[in-house]
JSON list of C-alpha atoms in Angstrom, two decimals:
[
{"chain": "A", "resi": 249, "resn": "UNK", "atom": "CA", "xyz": [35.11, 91.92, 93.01]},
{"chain": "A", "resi": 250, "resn": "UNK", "atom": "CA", "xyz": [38.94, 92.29, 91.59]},
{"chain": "A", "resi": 251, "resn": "UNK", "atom": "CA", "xyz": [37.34, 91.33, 88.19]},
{"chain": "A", "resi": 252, "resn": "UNK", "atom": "CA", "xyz": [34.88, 94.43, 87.65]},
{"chain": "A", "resi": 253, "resn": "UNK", "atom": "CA", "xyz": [38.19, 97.05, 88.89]},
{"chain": "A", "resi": 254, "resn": "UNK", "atom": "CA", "xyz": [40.51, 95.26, 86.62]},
{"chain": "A", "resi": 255, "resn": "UNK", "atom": "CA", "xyz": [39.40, 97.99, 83.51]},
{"chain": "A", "resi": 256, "resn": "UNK", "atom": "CA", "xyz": [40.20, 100.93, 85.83]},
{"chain": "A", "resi": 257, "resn": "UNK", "atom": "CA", "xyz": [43.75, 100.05, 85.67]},
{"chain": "A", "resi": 258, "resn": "UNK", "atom": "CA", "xyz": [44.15, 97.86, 82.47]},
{"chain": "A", "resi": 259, "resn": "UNK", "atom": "CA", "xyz": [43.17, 97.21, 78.79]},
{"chain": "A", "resi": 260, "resn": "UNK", "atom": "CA", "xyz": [43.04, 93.63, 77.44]},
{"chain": "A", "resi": 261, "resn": "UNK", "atom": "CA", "xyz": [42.96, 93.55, 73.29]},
{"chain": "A", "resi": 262, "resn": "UNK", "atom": "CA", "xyz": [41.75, 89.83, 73.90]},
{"chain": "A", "resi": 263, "resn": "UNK", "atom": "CA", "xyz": [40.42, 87.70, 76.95]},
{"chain": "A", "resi": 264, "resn": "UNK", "atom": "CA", "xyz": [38.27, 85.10, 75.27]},
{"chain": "A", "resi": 265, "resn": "UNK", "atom": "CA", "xyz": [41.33, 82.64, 75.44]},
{"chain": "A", "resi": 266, "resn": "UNK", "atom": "CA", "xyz": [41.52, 83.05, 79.26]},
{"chain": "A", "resi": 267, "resn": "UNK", "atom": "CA", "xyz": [38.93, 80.68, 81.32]},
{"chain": "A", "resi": 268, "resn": "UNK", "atom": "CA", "xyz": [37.02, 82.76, 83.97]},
{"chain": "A", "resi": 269, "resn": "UNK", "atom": "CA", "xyz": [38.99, 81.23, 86.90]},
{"chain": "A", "resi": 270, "resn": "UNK", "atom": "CA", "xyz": [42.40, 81.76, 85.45]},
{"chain": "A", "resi": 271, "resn": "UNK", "atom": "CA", "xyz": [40.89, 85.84, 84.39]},
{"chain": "A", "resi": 272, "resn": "UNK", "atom": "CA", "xyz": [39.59, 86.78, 87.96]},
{"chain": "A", "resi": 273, "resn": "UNK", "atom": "CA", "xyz": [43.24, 85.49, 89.19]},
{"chain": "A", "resi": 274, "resn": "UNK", "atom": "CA", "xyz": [45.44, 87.69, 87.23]},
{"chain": "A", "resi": 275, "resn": "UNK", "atom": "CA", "xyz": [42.82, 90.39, 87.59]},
{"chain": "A", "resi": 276, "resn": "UNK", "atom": "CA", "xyz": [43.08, 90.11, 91.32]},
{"chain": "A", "resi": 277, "resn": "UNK", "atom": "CA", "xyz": [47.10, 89.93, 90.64]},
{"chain": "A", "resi": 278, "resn": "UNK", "atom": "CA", "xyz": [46.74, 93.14, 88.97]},
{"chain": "A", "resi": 279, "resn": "UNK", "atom": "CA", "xyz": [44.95, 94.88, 91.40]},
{"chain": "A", "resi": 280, "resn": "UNK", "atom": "CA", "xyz": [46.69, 94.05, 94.24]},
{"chain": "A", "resi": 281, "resn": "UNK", "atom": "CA", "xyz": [49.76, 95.17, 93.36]},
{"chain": "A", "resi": 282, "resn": "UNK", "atom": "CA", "xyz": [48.23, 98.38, 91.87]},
{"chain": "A", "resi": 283, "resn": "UNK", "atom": "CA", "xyz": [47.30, 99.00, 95.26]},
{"chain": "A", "resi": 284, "resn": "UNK", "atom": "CA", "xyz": [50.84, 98.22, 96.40]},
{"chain": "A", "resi": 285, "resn": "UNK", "atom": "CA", "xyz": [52.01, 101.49, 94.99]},
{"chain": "A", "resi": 286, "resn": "UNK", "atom": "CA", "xyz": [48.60, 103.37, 95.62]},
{"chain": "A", "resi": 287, "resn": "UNK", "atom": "CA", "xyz": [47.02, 103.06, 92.86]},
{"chain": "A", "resi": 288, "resn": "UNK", "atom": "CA", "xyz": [43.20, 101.86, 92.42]},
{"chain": "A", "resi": 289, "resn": "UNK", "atom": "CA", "xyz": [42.82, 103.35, 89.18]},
{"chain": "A", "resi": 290, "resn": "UNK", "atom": "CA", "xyz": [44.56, 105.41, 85.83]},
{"chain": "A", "resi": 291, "resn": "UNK", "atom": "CA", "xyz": [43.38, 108.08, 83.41]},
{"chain": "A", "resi": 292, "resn": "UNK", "atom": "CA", "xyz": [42.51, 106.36, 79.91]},
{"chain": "A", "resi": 293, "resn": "UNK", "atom": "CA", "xyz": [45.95, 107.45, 78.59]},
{"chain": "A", "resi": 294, "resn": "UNK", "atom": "CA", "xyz": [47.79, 105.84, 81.69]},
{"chain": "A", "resi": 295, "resn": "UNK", "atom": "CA", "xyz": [45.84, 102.27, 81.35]},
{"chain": "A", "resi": 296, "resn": "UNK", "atom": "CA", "xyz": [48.05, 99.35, 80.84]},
{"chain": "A", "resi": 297, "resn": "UNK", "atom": "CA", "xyz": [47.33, 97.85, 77.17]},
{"chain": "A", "resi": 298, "resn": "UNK", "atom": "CA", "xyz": [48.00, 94.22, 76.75]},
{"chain": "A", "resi": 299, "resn": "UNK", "atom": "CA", "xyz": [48.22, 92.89, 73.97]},
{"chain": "A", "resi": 300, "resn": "UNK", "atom": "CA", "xyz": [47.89, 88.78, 74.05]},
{"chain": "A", "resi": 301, "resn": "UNK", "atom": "CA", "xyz": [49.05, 87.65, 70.59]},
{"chain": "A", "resi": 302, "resn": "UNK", "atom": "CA", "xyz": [50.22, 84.75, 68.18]},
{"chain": "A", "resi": 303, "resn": "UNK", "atom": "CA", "xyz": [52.92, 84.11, 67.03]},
{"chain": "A", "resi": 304, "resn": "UNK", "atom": "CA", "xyz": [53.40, 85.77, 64.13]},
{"chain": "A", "resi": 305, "resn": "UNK", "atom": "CA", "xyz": [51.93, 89.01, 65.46]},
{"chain": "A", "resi": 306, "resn": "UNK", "atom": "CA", "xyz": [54.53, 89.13, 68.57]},
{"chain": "A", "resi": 307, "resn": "UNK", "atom": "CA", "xyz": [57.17, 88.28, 66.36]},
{"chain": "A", "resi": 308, "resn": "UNK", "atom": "CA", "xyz": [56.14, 91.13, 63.91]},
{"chain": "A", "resi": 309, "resn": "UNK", "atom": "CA", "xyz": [55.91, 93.20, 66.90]},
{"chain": "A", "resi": 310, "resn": "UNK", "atom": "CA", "xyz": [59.40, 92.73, 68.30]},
{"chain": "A", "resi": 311, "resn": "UNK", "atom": "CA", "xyz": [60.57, 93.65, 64.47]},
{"chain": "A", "resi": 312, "resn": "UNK", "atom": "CA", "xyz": [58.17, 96.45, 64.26]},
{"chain": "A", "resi": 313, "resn": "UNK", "atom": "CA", "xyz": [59.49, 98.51, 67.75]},
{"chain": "A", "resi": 314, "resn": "UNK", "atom": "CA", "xyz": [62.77, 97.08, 67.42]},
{"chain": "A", "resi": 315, "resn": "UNK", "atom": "CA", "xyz": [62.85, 94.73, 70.64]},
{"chain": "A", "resi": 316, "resn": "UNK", "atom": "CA", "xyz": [66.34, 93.84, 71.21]},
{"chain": "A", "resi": 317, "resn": "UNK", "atom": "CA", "xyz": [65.13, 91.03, 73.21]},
{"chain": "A", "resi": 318, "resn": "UNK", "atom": "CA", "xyz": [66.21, 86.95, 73.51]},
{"chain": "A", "resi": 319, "resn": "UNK", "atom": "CA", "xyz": [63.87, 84.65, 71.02]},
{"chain": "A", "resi": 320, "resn": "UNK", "atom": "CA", "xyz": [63.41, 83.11, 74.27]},
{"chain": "A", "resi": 321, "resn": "UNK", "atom": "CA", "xyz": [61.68, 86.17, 75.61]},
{"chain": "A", "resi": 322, "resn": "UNK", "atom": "CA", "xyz": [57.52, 85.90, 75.73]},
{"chain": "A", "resi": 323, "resn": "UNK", "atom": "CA", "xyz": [56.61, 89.29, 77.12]},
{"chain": "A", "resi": 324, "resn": "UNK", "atom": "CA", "xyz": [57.78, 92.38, 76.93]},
{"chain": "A", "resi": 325, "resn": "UNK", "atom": "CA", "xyz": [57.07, 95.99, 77.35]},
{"chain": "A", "resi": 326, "resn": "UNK", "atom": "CA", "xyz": [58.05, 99.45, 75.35]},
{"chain": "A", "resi": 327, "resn": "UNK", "atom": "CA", "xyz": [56.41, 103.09, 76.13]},
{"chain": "A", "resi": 328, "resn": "UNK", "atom": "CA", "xyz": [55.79, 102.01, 79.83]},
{"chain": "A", "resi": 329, "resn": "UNK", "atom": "CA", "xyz": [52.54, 100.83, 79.32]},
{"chain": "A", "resi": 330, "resn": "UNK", "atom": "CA", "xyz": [52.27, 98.91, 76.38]},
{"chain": "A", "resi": 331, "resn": "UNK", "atom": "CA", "xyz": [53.04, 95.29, 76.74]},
{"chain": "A", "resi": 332, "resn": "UNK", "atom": "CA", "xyz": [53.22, 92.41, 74.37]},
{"chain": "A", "resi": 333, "resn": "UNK", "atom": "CA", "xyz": [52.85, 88.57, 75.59]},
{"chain": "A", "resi": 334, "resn": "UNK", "atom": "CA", "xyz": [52.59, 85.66, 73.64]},
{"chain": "A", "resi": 335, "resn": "UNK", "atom": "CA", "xyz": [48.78, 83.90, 74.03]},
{"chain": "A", "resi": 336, "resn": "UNK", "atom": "CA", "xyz": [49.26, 80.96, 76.29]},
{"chain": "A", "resi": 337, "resn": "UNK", "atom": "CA", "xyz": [48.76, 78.18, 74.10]},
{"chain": "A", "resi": 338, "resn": "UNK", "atom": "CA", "xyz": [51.51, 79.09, 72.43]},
{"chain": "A", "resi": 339, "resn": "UNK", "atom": "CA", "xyz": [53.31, 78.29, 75.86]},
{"chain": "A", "resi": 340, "resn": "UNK", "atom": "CA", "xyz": [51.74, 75.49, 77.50]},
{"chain": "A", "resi": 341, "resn": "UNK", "atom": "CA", "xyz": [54.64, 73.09, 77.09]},
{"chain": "A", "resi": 342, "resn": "UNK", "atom": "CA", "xyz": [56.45, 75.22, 79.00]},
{"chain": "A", "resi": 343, "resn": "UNK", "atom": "CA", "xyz": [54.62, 77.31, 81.73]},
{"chain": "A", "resi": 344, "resn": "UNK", "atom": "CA", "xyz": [51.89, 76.33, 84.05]},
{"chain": "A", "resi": 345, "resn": "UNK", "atom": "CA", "xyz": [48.76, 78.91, 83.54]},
{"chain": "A", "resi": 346, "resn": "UNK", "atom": "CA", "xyz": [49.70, 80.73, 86.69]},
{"chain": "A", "resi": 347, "resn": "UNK", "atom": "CA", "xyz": [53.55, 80.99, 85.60]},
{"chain": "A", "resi": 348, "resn": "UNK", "atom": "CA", "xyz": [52.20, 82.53, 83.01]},
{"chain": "A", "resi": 349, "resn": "UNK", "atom": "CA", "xyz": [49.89, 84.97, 84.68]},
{"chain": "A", "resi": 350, "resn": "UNK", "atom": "CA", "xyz": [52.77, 85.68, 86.83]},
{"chain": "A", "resi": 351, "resn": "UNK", "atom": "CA", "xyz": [54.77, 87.41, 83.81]},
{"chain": "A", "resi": 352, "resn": "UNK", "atom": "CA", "xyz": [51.59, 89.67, 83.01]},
{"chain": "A", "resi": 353, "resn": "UNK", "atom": "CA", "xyz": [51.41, 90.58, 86.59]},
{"chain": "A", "resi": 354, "resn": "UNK", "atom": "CA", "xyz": [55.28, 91.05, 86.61]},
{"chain": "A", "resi": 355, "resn": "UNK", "atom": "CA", "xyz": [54.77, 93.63, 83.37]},
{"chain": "A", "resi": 356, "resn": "UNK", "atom": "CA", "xyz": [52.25, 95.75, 85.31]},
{"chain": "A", "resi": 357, "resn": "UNK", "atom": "CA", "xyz": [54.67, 96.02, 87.96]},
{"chain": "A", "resi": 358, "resn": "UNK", "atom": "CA", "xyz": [57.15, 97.53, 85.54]},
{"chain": "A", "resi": 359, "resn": "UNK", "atom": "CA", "xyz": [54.70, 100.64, 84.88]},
{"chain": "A", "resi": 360, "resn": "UNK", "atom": "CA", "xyz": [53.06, 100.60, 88.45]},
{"chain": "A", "resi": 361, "resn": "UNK", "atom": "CA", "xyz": [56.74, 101.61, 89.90]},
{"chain": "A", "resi": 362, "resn": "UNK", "atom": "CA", "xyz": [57.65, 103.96, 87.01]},
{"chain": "A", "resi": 363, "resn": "UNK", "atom": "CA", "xyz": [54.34, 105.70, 87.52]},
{"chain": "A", "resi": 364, "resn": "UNK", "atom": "CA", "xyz": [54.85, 106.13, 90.84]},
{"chain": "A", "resi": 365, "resn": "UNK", "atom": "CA", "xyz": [58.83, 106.33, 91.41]},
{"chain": "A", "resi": 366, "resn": "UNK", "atom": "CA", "xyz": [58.95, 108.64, 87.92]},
{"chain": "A", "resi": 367, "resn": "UNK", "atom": "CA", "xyz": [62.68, 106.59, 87.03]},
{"chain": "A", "resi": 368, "resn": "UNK", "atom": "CA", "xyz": [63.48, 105.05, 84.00]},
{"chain": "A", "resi": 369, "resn": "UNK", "atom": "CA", "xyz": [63.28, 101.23, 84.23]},
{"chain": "A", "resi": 370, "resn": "UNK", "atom": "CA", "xyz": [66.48, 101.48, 82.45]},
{"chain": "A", "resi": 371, "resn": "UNK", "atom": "CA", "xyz": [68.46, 103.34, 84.96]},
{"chain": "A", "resi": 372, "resn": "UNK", "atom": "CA", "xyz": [67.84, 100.77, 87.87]},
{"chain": "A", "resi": 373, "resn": "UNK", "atom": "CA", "xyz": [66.99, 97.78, 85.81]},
{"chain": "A", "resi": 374, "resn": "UNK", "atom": "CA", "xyz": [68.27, 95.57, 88.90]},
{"chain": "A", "resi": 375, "resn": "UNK", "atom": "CA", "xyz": [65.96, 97.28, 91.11]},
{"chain": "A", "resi": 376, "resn": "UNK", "atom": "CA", "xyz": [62.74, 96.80, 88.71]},
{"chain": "A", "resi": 377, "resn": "UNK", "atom": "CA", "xyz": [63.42, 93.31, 88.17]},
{"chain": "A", "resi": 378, "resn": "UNK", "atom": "CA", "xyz": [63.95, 92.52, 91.62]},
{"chain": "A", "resi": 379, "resn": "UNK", "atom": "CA", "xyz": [60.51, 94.39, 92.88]},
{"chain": "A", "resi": 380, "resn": "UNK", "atom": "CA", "xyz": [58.42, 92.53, 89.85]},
{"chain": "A", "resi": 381, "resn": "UNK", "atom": "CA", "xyz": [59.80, 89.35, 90.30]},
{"chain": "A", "resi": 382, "resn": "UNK", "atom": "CA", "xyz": [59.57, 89.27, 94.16]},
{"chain": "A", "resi": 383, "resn": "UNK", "atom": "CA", "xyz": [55.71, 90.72, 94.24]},
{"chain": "A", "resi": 384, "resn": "UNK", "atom": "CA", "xyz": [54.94, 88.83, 91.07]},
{"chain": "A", "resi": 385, "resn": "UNK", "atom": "CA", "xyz": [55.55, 85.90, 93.16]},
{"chain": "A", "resi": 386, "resn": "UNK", "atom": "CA", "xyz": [57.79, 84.31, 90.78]},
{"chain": "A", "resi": 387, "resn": "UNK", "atom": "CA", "xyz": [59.74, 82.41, 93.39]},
{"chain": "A", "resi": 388, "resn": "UNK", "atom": "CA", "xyz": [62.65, 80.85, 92.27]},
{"chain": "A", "resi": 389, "resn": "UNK", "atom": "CA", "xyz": [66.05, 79.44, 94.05]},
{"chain": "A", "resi": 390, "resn": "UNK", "atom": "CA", "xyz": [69.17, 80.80, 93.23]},
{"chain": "A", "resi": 391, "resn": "UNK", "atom": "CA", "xyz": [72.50, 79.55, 93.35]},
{"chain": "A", "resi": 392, "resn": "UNK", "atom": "CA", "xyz": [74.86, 81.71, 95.08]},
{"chain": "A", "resi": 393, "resn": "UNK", "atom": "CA", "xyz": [78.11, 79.87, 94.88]},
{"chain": "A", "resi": 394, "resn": "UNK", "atom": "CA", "xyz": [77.89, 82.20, 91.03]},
{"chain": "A", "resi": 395, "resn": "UNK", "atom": "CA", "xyz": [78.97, 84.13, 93.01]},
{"chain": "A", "resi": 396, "resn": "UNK", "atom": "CA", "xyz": [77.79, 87.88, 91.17]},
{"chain": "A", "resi": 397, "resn": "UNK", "atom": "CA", "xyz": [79.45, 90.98, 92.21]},
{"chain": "A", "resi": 398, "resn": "UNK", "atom": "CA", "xyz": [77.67, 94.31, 93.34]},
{"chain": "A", "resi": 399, "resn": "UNK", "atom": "CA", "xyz": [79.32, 95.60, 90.77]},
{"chain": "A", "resi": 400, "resn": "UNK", "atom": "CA", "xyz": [77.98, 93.28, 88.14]},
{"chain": "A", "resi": 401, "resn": "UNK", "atom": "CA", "xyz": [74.26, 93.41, 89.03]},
{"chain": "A", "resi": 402, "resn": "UNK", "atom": "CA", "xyz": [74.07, 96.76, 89.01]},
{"chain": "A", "resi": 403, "resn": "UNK", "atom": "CA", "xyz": [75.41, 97.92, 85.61]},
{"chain": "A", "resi": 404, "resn": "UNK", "atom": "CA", "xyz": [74.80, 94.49, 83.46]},
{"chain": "A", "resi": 405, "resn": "UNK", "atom": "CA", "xyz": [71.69, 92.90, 85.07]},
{"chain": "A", "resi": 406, "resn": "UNK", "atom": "CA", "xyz": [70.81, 91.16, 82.16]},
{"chain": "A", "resi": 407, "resn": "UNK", "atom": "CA", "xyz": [74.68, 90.06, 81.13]},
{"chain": "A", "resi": 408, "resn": "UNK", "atom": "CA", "xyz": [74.02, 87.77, 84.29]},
{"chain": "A", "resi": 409, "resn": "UNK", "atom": "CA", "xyz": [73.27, 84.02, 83.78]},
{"chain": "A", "resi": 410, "resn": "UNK", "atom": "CA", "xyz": [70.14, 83.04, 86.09]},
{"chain": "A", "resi": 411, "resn": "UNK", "atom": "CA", "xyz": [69.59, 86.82, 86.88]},
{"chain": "A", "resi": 412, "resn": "UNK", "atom": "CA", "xyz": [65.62, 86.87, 87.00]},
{"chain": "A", "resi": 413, "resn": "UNK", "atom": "CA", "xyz": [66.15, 83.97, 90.67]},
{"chain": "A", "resi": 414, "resn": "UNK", "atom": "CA", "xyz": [68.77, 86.70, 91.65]},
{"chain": "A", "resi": 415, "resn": "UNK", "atom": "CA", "xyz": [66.27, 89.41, 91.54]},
{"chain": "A", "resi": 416, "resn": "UNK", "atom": "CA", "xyz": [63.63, 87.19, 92.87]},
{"chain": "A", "resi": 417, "resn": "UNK", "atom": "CA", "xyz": [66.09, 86.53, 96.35]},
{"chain": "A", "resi": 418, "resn": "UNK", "atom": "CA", "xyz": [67.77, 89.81, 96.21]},
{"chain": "A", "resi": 419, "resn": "UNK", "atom": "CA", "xyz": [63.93, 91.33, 96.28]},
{"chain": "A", "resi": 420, "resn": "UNK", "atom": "CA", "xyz": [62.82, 89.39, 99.27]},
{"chain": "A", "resi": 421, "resn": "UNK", "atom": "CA", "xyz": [65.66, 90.29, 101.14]},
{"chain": "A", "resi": 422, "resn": "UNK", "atom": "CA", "xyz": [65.10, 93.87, 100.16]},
{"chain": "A", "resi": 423, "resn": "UNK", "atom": "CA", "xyz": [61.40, 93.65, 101.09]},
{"chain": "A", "resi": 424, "resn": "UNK", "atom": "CA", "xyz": [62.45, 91.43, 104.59]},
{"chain": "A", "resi": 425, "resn": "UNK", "atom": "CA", "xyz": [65.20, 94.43, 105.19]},
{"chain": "A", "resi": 426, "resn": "UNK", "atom": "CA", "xyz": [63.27, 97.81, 104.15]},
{"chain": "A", "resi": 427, "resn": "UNK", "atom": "CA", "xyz": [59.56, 96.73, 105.46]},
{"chain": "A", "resi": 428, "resn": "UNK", "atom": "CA", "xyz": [57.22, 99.59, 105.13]},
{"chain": "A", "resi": 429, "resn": "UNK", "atom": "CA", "xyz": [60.63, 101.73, 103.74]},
{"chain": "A", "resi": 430, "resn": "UNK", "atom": "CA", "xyz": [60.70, 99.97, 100.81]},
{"chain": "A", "resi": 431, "resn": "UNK", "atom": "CA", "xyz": [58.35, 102.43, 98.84]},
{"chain": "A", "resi": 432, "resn": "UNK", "atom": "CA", "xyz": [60.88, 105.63, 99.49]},
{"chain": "A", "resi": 433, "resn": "UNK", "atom": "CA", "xyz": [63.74, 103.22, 98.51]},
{"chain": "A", "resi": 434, "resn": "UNK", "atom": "CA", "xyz": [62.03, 102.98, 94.61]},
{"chain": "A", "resi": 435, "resn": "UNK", "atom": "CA", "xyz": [61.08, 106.80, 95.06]},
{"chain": "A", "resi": 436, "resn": "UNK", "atom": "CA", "xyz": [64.95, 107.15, 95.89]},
{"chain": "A", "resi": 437, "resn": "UNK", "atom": "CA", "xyz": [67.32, 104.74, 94.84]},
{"chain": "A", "resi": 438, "resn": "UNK", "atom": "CA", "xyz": [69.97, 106.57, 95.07]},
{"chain": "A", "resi": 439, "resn": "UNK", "atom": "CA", "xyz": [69.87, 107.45, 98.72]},
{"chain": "A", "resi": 440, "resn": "UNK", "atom": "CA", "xyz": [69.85, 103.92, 100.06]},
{"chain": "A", "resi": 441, "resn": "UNK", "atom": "CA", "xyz": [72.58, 102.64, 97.67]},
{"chain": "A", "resi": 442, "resn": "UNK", "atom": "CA", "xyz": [75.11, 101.59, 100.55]},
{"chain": "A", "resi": 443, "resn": "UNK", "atom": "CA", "xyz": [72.42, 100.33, 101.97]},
{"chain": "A", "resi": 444, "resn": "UNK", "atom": "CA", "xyz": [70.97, 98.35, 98.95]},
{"chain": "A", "resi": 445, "resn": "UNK", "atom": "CA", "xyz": [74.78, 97.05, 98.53]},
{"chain": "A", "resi": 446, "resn": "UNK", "atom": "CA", "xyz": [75.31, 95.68, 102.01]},
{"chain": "A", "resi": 447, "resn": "UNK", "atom": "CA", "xyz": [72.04, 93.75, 102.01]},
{"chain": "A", "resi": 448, "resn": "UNK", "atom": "CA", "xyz": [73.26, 92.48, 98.74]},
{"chain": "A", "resi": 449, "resn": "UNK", "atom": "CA", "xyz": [76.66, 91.64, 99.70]},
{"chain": "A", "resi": 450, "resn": "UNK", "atom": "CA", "xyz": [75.11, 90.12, 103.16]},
{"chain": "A", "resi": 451, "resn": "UNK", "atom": "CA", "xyz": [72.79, 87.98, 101.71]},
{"chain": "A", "resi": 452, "resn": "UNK", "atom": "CA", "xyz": [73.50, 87.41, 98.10]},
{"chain": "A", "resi": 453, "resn": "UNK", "atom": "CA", "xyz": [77.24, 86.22, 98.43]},
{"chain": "A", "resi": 454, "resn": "UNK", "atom": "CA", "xyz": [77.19, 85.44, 102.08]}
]
């Protein structure tokens, strides 16, 4: 079962908020896209730690590492594998339990492709976002009369209005382009970039 691998890969500081159903879903989540980029297990020092917190604790956090983050923000991640989410009661209003499993899984994507690419998140931050949210399943329609340049996407990701959809369609179209590929084109960037910016200009302003 996905639920008895899930510690070979991660380390939860709290599940007893999580019902059983809603746990063996993100732990299958987890797994599967472990797998993705070959991975069925880390070394202790590698795990992913997540933290689930309250309030007060993830604001103290964001202070603490000095997160320059939006107050809107209700995950993030620093030192690849450490990542802070707010518990989900905290966030009911506003996410459905598997949105919000969806943003853990999208996390662990962050430090399965670093681990296995070896690039900085930072250095292709439109690439990152637009692998987690596509695998993460966080489907979401975009509207494309914005209009975003190349240009734009690629050196102020987050500067863009809407930009976690544009990763979202810009990933499936990467994914629907690259097939099997699309593991050297994360190991690589850089050698697929006029590629990368034709299948964005194709598709993303078309």
């Amino acid at each position: 079962m996905m639920i008895d691998r899930i510690g070979d890969l991660c380390v939860f500081s709290t599940v007893e908020t999580m019902a059983y159903e809603s746990w063996e879903s993100l732990s299958e989540s987890i797994v599967t896209a472990a797998a993705f980029f070959g991975f069925s297990s880390l070394p202790d020092e590698l795990k992913i730690k997540i933290h689930i917190c309250r309030e007060e604790e993830f604001k103290q956090k964001k202070e603490e590492l000095h997160m320059n983050v939006s107050d809107y923000v209700v995950a993030f991640t620093c030192k690849i594998n450490k990542i802070f989410i707010l518990e989900y009661k905290s966030l009911d209003d506003w996410y459905s339990l598997n949105a919000y499993n969806t943003v853990i899984v999208h996390e662990c994507i962050h430090a399965f492709q670093t681990y296995f690419s070896m690039i900085s998140p930072k250095q292709y931050a439109w690439l990152y976002e637009a692998v987690a949210c596509y695998l993460a399943g966080q489907k979401k329609t975009y509207n494309r009369k914005n209009r975003v340049l190349w240009e734009t996407f690629t050196n102020n990701f987050y500067g863009i209005n809407d930009c976690y959809s544009l990763a979202y369609n810009f990933g499936k179209e990467i994914f629907k382009q690259f097939g099997d590929e699309i593991l050297r084109v994360m190991k690589r960037p850089e050698a697929y970039i006029a590629e990368l910016m034709e299948v964005y200009n194709s598709k993303m302003l078309e």
